[in-house]
XYZ file of C-alpha atoms in Angstrom:
564
model
C -95.424 127.053 53.281
C -92.717 127.274 55.952
C -93.002 130.604 57.483
C -89.865 132.367 58.934
C -87.702 130.044 56.621
C -87.942 131.763 53.378
C -89.038 128.683 51.723
C -92.086 128.381 50.008
C -93.289 124.946 49.196
C -94.725 124.536 45.669
C -96.287 121.539 44.310
C -94.224 121.950 40.998
C -90.781 121.710 42.739
C -90.527 117.582 42.821
C -90.965 117.453 39.103
C -88.215 119.954 38.331
C -85.867 118.232 40.320
C -86.428 114.917 38.857
C -85.892 116.476 35.446
C -82.646 117.750 36.207
C -81.436 114.516 37.837
C -82.454 112.439 34.725
C -80.528 115.177 32.560
C -77.702 114.614 34.798
C -77.719 110.633 34.055
C -78.170 110.831 30.537
C -75.223 113.108 30.133
C -73.051 110.778 32.111
C -74.323 107.806 30.026
C -73.488 109.583 26.801
C -69.937 110.447 28.163
C -69.500 106.683 28.988
C -70.629 105.510 25.452
C -68.484 108.072 23.692
C -65.499 106.978 25.966
C -65.983 103.310 25.209
C -66.342 104.014 21.465
C -63.199 105.986 21.583
C -61.308 103.271 23.174
C -62.528 100.531 20.934
C -61.681 102.652 17.861
C -58.406 103.073 19.695
C -57.748 99.528 20.104
C -58.756 98.837 16.480
C -56.262 101.086 15.346
C -53.553 99.883 17.314
C -54.230 96.341 16.410
C -54.521 97.252 12.799
C -51.154 99.081 13.050
C -49.482 96.109 14.837
C -51.071 93.727 12.045
C -49.480 95.837 9.332
C -46.233 95.904 11.260
C -46.068 92.112 11.432
C -47.039 91.827 8.064
C -44.383 93.894 6.941
C -42.033 92.119 8.813
C -43.185 88.945 7.916
C -43.160 90.050 4.037
C -39.506 91.257 4.591
C -38.380 87.837 5.947
C -40.482 85.234 4.158
C -43.888 85.941 2.251
C -45.086 82.504 2.558
C -44.703 81.643 6.138
C -48.211 82.909 6.801
C -49.222 79.746 5.134
C -47.230 77.646 7.431
C -49.783 75.091 8.643
C -50.597 74.407 4.863
C -47.133 73.826 3.872
C -46.551 71.681 7.021
C -49.144 69.149 5.778
C -47.696 68.860 2.306
C -45.714 65.749 0.988
C -43.830 68.017 -1.315
C -40.642 69.458 0.242
C -41.097 73.513 0.560
C -38.125 75.911 1.209
C -38.504 79.751 1.116
C -34.898 81.219 0.628
C -33.712 84.777 0.600
C -32.346 86.597 -2.454
C -28.693 85.555 -1.169
C -29.516 82.130 -0.958
C -30.219 81.648 2.545
C -33.075 79.246 3.856
C -35.584 81.317 5.582
C -38.027 78.397 5.983
C -38.208 74.530 5.329
C -41.266 72.571 5.947
C -41.565 69.218 7.693
C -41.268 67.061 4.702
C -38.028 68.956 3.596
C -36.450 68.260 7.037
C -37.176 64.760 6.915
C -35.990 64.291 3.492
C -32.785 66.048 4.050
C -32.523 65.027 7.876
C -31.956 68.593 9.031
C -34.122 70.678 11.314
C -34.861 74.341 10.409
C -32.175 75.742 12.936
C -29.668 73.691 10.966
C -31.132 74.795 7.425
C -30.933 78.499 8.376
C -27.264 77.844 8.917
C -26.374 76.577 5.325
C -24.536 78.987 3.367
C -26.395 78.811 -0.027
C -29.200 76.898 -1.344
C -27.065 74.292 -3.001
C -25.190 73.277 0.241
C -28.292 71.120 1.029
C -27.309 68.844 -2.022
C -24.809 66.428 -2.464
C -21.311 67.208 -3.767
C -22.105 65.878 -7.263
C -24.855 68.063 -7.966
C -24.244 71.330 -6.369
C -23.059 72.965 -9.167
C -26.592 71.975 -11.163
C -28.609 73.211 -8.117
C -26.584 76.504 -7.814
C -27.173 77.014 -11.412
C -30.984 76.631 -11.238
C -31.279 78.937 -8.409
C -29.453 81.772 -10.269
C -31.834 81.388 -13.026
C -34.762 81.496 -10.654
C -33.364 84.280 -9.005
C -33.353 86.532 -12.242
C -37.060 85.646 -13.006
C -36.822 82.763 -14.867
C -39.816 80.013 -13.573
C -37.780 76.677 -13.230
C -40.172 73.793 -13.857
C -39.503 70.063 -12.889
C -35.780 69.992 -13.213
C -34.399 66.487 -12.526
C -32.306 65.797 -9.872
C -30.975 62.872 -8.123
C -30.281 63.061 -4.234
C -28.990 60.867 -1.466
C -31.515 61.050 1.314
C -30.760 61.120 5.178
C -30.790 57.064 4.832
C -28.236 56.836 2.196
C -30.817 56.086 -0.703
C -30.433 57.473 -4.061
C -33.776 59.494 -4.799
C -34.992 61.116 -7.569
C -36.747 64.503 -7.403
C -38.289 67.289 -9.842
C -37.213 70.628 -8.643
C -39.414 73.619 -9.153
C -38.158 77.301 -8.355
C -40.199 80.514 -8.448
C -38.263 83.885 -7.639
C -40.269 86.774 -5.995
C -39.561 90.199 -6.939
C -40.441 93.752 -5.668
C -39.574 96.877 -7.483
C -37.889 94.911 -10.081
C -35.586 93.418 -7.578
C -35.258 89.948 -6.320
C -36.725 89.560 -2.912
C -37.051 85.878 -2.175
C -37.103 82.684 -3.965
C -39.653 79.705 -3.319
C -38.537 76.211 -3.953
C -40.449 73.038 -4.266
C -39.245 69.524 -4.487
C -40.904 66.705 -5.454
C -39.739 62.780 -4.707
C -40.688 60.954 -8.007
C -38.605 58.097 -7.211
C -41.345 55.642 -7.138
C -43.280 57.133 -10.191
C -40.047 56.969 -12.061
C -39.618 53.505 -11.060
C -42.974 52.533 -12.024
C -42.682 54.283 -15.472
C -39.133 52.756 -16.195
C -40.666 49.232 -15.083
C -43.643 49.694 -17.446
C -41.352 51.056 -20.319
C -38.947 48.206 -19.393
C -41.876 45.804 -19.930
C -43.221 47.108 -23.083
C -39.618 47.575 -24.487
C -38.646 44.135 -23.834
C -42.092 42.777 -25.041
C -41.333 44.574 -28.168
C -38.180 43.334 -28.545
C -39.128 39.590 -27.895
C -41.917 39.965 -30.523
C -39.533 41.460 -33.251
C -36.627 39.226 -32.338
C -35.951 36.487 -35.127
C -32.406 35.435 -34.047
C -30.194 35.208 -30.954
C -28.603 38.408 -32.126
C -31.383 40.181 -30.576
C -30.409 39.007 -27.073
C -28.195 41.770 -26.564
C -31.011 44.354 -27.372
C -32.897 42.560 -24.595
C -29.889 42.816 -22.195
C -29.510 46.488 -23.071
C -33.163 47.272 -22.287
C -33.011 45.526 -18.909
C -29.758 47.253 -17.818
C -30.649 50.650 -19.136
C -34.336 50.844 -17.393
C -33.009 49.611 -13.987
C -29.983 51.729 -14.122
C -27.443 48.828 -13.735
C -24.099 49.028 -15.236
C -23.425 45.509 -16.425
C -25.592 42.618 -17.150
C -24.742 38.911 -18.057
C -26.471 36.079 -19.287
C -25.454 32.645 -18.599
C -27.049 29.630 -20.453
C -27.565 26.241 -19.069
C -26.066 23.139 -20.888
C -28.289 20.263 -19.564
C -26.095 17.840 -21.344
C -22.766 18.740 -19.305
C -24.576 20.327 -16.573
C -22.781 23.567 -16.544
C -23.681 27.291 -17.112
C -21.835 28.827 -19.931
C -21.380 32.605 -20.922
C -24.093 33.541 -23.293
C -24.047 37.338 -23.952
C -23.267 40.502 -21.979
C -24.267 44.229 -22.093
C -22.613 46.938 -20.306
C -23.198 50.983 -20.082
C -21.721 53.273 -22.544
C -19.499 54.789 -19.856
C -18.408 51.740 -18.286
C -15.459 49.576 -19.097
C -14.809 46.269 -17.303
C -11.928 44.595 -18.573
C -11.269 41.815 -16.089
C -15.006 40.743 -15.988
C -14.945 40.951 -19.944
C -11.666 38.868 -20.181
C -12.853 36.023 -17.812
C -16.597 35.841 -18.525
C -16.152 33.841 -21.860
C -13.928 31.082 -20.436
C -15.712 30.783 -16.894
C -18.369 28.062 -16.286
C -20.380 27.251 -13.234
C -21.515 23.820 -11.953
C -25.040 23.498 -10.272
C -24.735 25.448 -6.842
C -21.413 27.232 -7.760
C -21.160 30.635 -7.098
C -24.199 33.053 -7.600
C -25.284 31.983 -10.935
C -25.112 28.264 -10.157
C -27.075 28.925 -6.849
C -29.680 30.497 -8.893
C -30.002 27.724 -11.315
C -30.547 25.090 -8.655
C -32.774 27.111 -6.295
C -34.867 28.707 -9.181
C -35.119 32.016 -7.247
C -33.713 35.553 -7.557
C -30.647 36.241 -5.065
C -29.735 39.806 -4.286
C -26.275 40.622 -3.097
C -25.923 44.129 -1.882
C -22.215 43.954 -1.546
C -20.141 41.368 -3.332
C -17.132 42.173 -1.240
C -18.552 40.478 1.686
C -20.124 37.583 0.017
C -18.199 34.256 -0.105
C -19.895 33.448 -3.352
C -17.412 35.845 -5.032
C -14.205 34.928 -3.370
C -13.223 32.998 -6.552
C -14.481 35.699 -8.712
C -11.884 38.478 -8.870
C -13.284 40.044 -12.114
C -16.078 41.936 -10.772
C -14.165 43.014 -7.614
C -11.440 44.337 -9.462
C -13.709 46.374 -11.875
C -15.305 48.072 -8.958
C -18.704 46.549 -9.244
C -20.491 46.351 -5.483
C -24.109 45.127 -5.815
C -25.032 41.829 -7.800
C -28.561 40.338 -8.474
C -28.939 36.899 -10.086
C -32.465 36.141 -11.823
C -33.452 32.800 -13.456
C -34.850 32.520 -16.974
C -37.321 29.677 -17.127
C -39.270 27.985 -19.719
C -42.243 26.166 -17.789
C -40.577 24.914 -14.655
C -36.839 24.546 -16.365
C -34.208 27.035 -15.519
C -32.630 27.460 -18.921
C -30.477 30.464 -18.024
C -29.351 33.162 -15.496
C -29.203 36.538 -15.744
C -26.774 38.852 -13.460
C -27.126 42.640 -12.945
C -24.068 44.260 -11.784
C -23.768 48.212 -10.381
C -20.833 50.081 -9.207
C -23.256 51.716 -6.412
C -24.540 49.795 -3.325
C -28.148 49.038 -4.143
C -30.589 47.491 -1.368
C -32.826 45.113 -2.838
C -36.278 46.366 -3.869
C -39.052 43.576 -3.804
C -41.392 45.441 -6.584
C -38.197 45.666 -9.020
C -37.521 42.090 -8.363
C -41.122 40.866 -9.148
C -41.405 43.028 -12.294
C -37.763 41.736 -13.574
C -38.822 38.104 -12.856
C -42.143 38.515 -15.130
C -40.147 40.134 -17.747
C -37.735 37.025 -17.672
C -40.530 34.913 -18.520
C -40.964 36.567 -21.625
C -37.095 36.299 -22.189
C -37.350 32.767 -21.339
C -40.145 32.095 -24.026
C -37.738 34.008 -26.626
C -34.847 31.788 -25.506
C -36.815 28.694 -25.705
C -38.138 29.642 -29.184
C -34.812 30.512 -30.226
C -33.600 26.997 -29.006
C -36.090 25.341 -30.744
C -35.750 27.448 -34.071
C -31.811 26.664 -33.883
C -32.737 22.941 -33.713
C -35.152 23.075 -36.634
C -32.661 25.274 -38.644
C -30.128 22.207 -37.871
C -32.420 19.793 -38.773
C -33.258 21.384 -42.001
C -29.759 21.949 -42.596
C -29.075 18.297 -42.034
C -32.069 17.153 -44.287
C -30.723 19.664 -46.970
C -27.342 18.101 -46.667
C -28.549 14.647 -47.189
C -30.941 15.442 -49.751
C -27.948 17.392 -51.691
C -25.555 14.448 -51.526
C -28.075 11.607 -51.960
C -27.537 9.560 -55.803
C -31.368 9.514 -56.190
C -33.385 12.368 -57.641
C -35.858 13.886 -55.388
C -38.685 16.102 -56.643
C -40.965 17.712 -53.907
C -44.558 18.673 -55.081
C -47.536 20.636 -53.657
C -51.158 19.390 -53.858
C -51.267 20.280 -57.382
C -48.276 18.638 -58.440
C -46.180 21.835 -58.907
C -42.413 21.255 -57.954
C -41.548 22.847 -54.763
C -38.227 21.095 -54.031
C -35.831 19.713 -56.305
C -32.383 18.093 -55.314
C -29.090 18.432 -57.460
C -29.360 14.750 -58.354
C -32.822 15.241 -60.079
C -31.716 18.483 -61.627
C -28.550 16.660 -62.888
C -30.284 13.511 -64.261
C -32.989 16.063 -66.276
C -30.537 17.877 -67.624
C -31.316 21.367 -66.129
C -30.850 23.274 -62.887
C -32.876 23.036 -59.580
C -34.603 26.663 -59.950
C -35.509 25.784 -63.480
C -37.639 22.717 -62.079
C -39.296 24.804 -59.346
C -42.882 25.746 -59.877
C -43.296 23.515 -63.011
C -45.471 20.421 -63.164
C -44.055 17.298 -62.575
C -45.611 15.558 -65.437
C -44.817 18.446 -67.788
C -41.197 18.110 -66.950
C -40.785 14.244 -67.480
C -43.430 13.501 -70.151
C -45.459 16.668 -71.573
C -42.437 18.380 -72.929
C -41.788 15.257 -75.400
C -45.369 14.207 -75.843
C -46.517 17.803 -76.384
C -49.972 17.622 -74.831
C -50.922 16.941 -71.171
C -53.324 14.186 -72.366
C -51.049 12.519 -74.792
C -49.928 9.903 -72.066
C -52.630 10.021 -69.975
C -53.919 6.245 -70.847
C -50.319 4.732 -69.584
C -48.792 7.264 -67.460
C -48.139 6.059 -64.115
C -46.683 9.328 -63.158
C -49.811 11.250 -63.874
C -51.927 8.438 -61.846
C -49.687 8.403 -59.048
C -49.329 12.021 -58.168
C -52.905 12.090 -56.754
C -53.295 8.493 -55.745
C -53.585 8.224 -51.767
C -51.153 5.109 -51.998
C -48.933 6.377 -54.475
C -46.949 4.559 -57.090
C -43.868 2.722 -57.866
C -42.303 1.076 -61.091
C -40.345 1.773 -64.129
C -40.564 4.470 -66.775
C -38.653 6.534 -69.187
C -38.035 10.308 -68.474
C -37.164 12.744 -71.075
C -34.707 15.558 -71.133
C -35.240 19.272 -72.531
C -32.828 18.076 -75.254
C -34.873 15.199 -76.224
C -32.778 12.510 -75.129
C -34.240 9.979 -72.454
C -33.065 7.378 -69.675
C -35.093 4.687 -67.936
C -35.875 5.169 -64.161
C -37.128 3.312 -61.307
C -39.428 5.595 -59.338
C -41.604 5.734 -56.312
C -44.460 8.321 -55.714
C -45.271 8.920 -52.238
C -47.954 11.114 -50.879
C -47.615 13.461 -48.158
C -50.934 13.628 -45.934
C -51.968 15.897 -43.156
C -55.125 14.693 -41.142
C -55.997 12.488 -44.080
C -55.770 15.203 -46.858
C -52.904 15.083 -49.411
C -50.669 18.089 -49.123
C -48.086 17.160 -51.836
C -45.979 14.297 -53.118
C -42.420 13.093 -53.063
C -41.232 11.430 -56.257
C -38.104 9.414 -55.867
C -36.271 8.234 -59.126
C -33.191 6.492 -60.022
C -31.542 6.216 -63.316
C -31.143 2.318 -64.151
C -29.377 2.689 -67.471
C -26.321 1.421 -66.020
C -28.100 -1.510 -64.213
C -29.985 -2.222 -67.603
C -26.566 -2.175 -69.399
C -25.383 -4.798 -66.612
C -28.491 -6.984 -67.160
C -27.704 -6.957 -70.841
C -24.264 -7.823 -70.378
C -25.644 -10.870 -67.951
C -27.898 -11.937 -70.669
C -24.829 -12.094 -73.041
C -23.126 -13.808 -70.694
C -25.749 -16.541 -70.205
C -26.356 -16.761 -73.759
C -22.503 -17.380 -74.069
C -22.623 -19.865 -71.346
C -25.789 -21.677 -72.788
C -24.577 -21.682 -76.333
C -20.720 -21.528 -76.332
C -20.046 -23.355 -73.271
C -22.699 -25.980 -72.798
C -22.736 -27.484 -76.190
C -18.794 -28.358 -76.484
C -18.859 -29.306 -72.846
C -21.648 -31.806 -73.494
C -19.582 -33.046 -76.672
C -16.508 -33.341 -74.468
C -18.602 -35.079 -71.613
C -19.814 -37.676 -74.129
C -16.293 -38.474 -75.530
C -15.064 -39.196 -71.963
C -18.073 -41.326 -71.087
C -17.365 -43.506 -74.085
C -13.589 -43.742 -73.319
C -13.969 -44.486 -69.788
C -16.735 -47.314 -70.407
C -14.179 -49.088 -72.621
C -16.454 -49.197 -75.890
C -13.797 -47.809 -77.896
C -11.133 -50.185 -76.373
C -9.394 -51.247 -73.310
C -7.190 -48.521 -71.611
C -4.909 -49.139 -68.855
C -5.256 -48.233 -65.196
C -3.525 -44.844 -65.145
C -5.384 -43.978 -68.261
C -8.714 -45.102 -66.627
C -8.024 -42.834 -63.603
C -7.136 -40.027 -65.941
C -10.630 -40.458 -67.817
C -12.666 -40.920 -64.405
C -11.212 -37.444 -63.396
C -12.154 -35.928 -66.611
C -15.705 -37.455 -66.432
C -16.027 -35.939 -62.883
C -15.104 -32.498 -63.762
C -16.979 -32.562 -66.658
C -20.228 -33.264 -64.916
C -19.462 -30.531 -62.195
C -18.983 -28.020 -65.063
C -22.463 -29.084 -66.378
C -24.000 -28.754 -63.217
C -22.596 -25.243 -62.794
C -24.018 -24.076 -66.244
C -27.237 -25.687 -65.407
C -27.468 -23.695 -62.027
C -26.512 -20.574 -63.877
C -29.337 -21.167 -66.278
C -31.835 -22.076 -63.592
C -31.031 -19.015 -61.777
C -31.743 -16.730 -64.956
C -34.999 -18.741 -65.700
C -36.014 -18.028 -62.053
C -35.255 -14.355 -62.141
C -36.878 -14.109 -65.559
C -40.116 -15.806 -64.131
C -39.620 -18.729 -66.632
C -38.950 -21.368 -64.068
C -41.910 -21.877 -61.652
C -40.819 -22.006 -58.076
C -42.295 -24.553 -55.578
C -41.719 -23.585 -51.792
C -41.351 -26.462 -49.293
C -39.757 -26.853 -45.718
C -36.582 -28.473 -45.800
C -34.093 -29.713 -43.006
C -31.314 -27.554 -42.619
C -29.020 -30.843 -42.460
C -30.190 -31.883 -46.019
C -28.980 -28.571 -47.354
């Protein structure tokens, strides 16, 4: 206790002070926490309001820009456009493809302004369709890129609407040039392969050229065929697009020839490799060819057509557009041309075979001998006009019948009636064939003598058929009879009186009947000599006849040529 101060010390006072101080600290901490929480809520509200305003601003300008990073990494060309057709956003792929940055794209007047003049109307039309709510899917467009190359694209447009009104249009462009090229190459290979398989004549060559030109987007395709005999390339065939007319090229191609190494076709022929000329107006190989230049053609490409290692033709492709060389297309077409070469080679061989068959048929139709071709069973498969004429029928009536039935059976009435002595029946199935003389019969019952030859046709030792060659020997036999009659006449009508004449002249010349003067003796000597010569001539004729008939044996011995 402090006396005189009015203060009285109590042990409970420090505790009360501590309590009061602690309460004050707690209140201060609570106030701070409340303040921090309020500030945090205030900042969140402000941020939320700011984000909402930013989102609203983004939605009003370009709803898809919030996907900026995603769009920038796409290979497709993405563009956002306002309802008025103004570009709001273009991604990096679009900028690279069209050669414009974002700033220059936003300055374009309309969606169609980014495209070449030739397709602006098409681009404007699909934008208007998308603006009214139609979903445009994969519309095909041909666009010239920043490098001047023609590219193929698919355009897809989707309109964004708000409260029933158009707000924006999203455009997606995909470069499908490589895909379409692969598809066209595959379609070209399949199409030409099918044409080559179905082709039976050279008339199909125009279909092959049409498939090549249409799939490769060329305007004119020409084929030059190699004439190895004359060492020149000559016009073979041509195809041109339906919307093209090339009067100068068409008029001059049929009369133009190329020597080895002359012009583009001649160089392709000699070198055996493809040659691509991007602009023929700058190439000296076309200085002498005014036709393609005057017709407005620009790019030319020559491809060799081979059979094995031999170039048998050259195909020229022409385009009115300037086209750079594409290695993949060149390799594909060279592969396709190998199939074309097989077709041309087969066509050449078939043409040669057809020509040979025509020549053989012409020979068989003009030969005087009758010729019947049979199968392994003896049925007639071929009959020439001479055989039908001698047998008194037509070639078609003989085809399909048995040979033996034609020449013998119709008369004998039975297939075995002449089996014991029929050379035809035995020779048809003999490996060595047969030949000789026989009597053939006609359907009217008349007959004629023939000399025949049966020759078997063998393949790998097996008989596949027989050729019967026969000749009507009626006239020859008639001549033989005339000869025999002549010899008989010589023998009896000439030899007998000539012998008497010779004997009489001999008696007179010997003087047995009296002496004659010198003049008469000389005449008798001449008569005797001529009579002897006539006798020797008649004897020689008779000797020849005996030798031909086999009645006179022949003795062969060497003789000196001087003795003869």
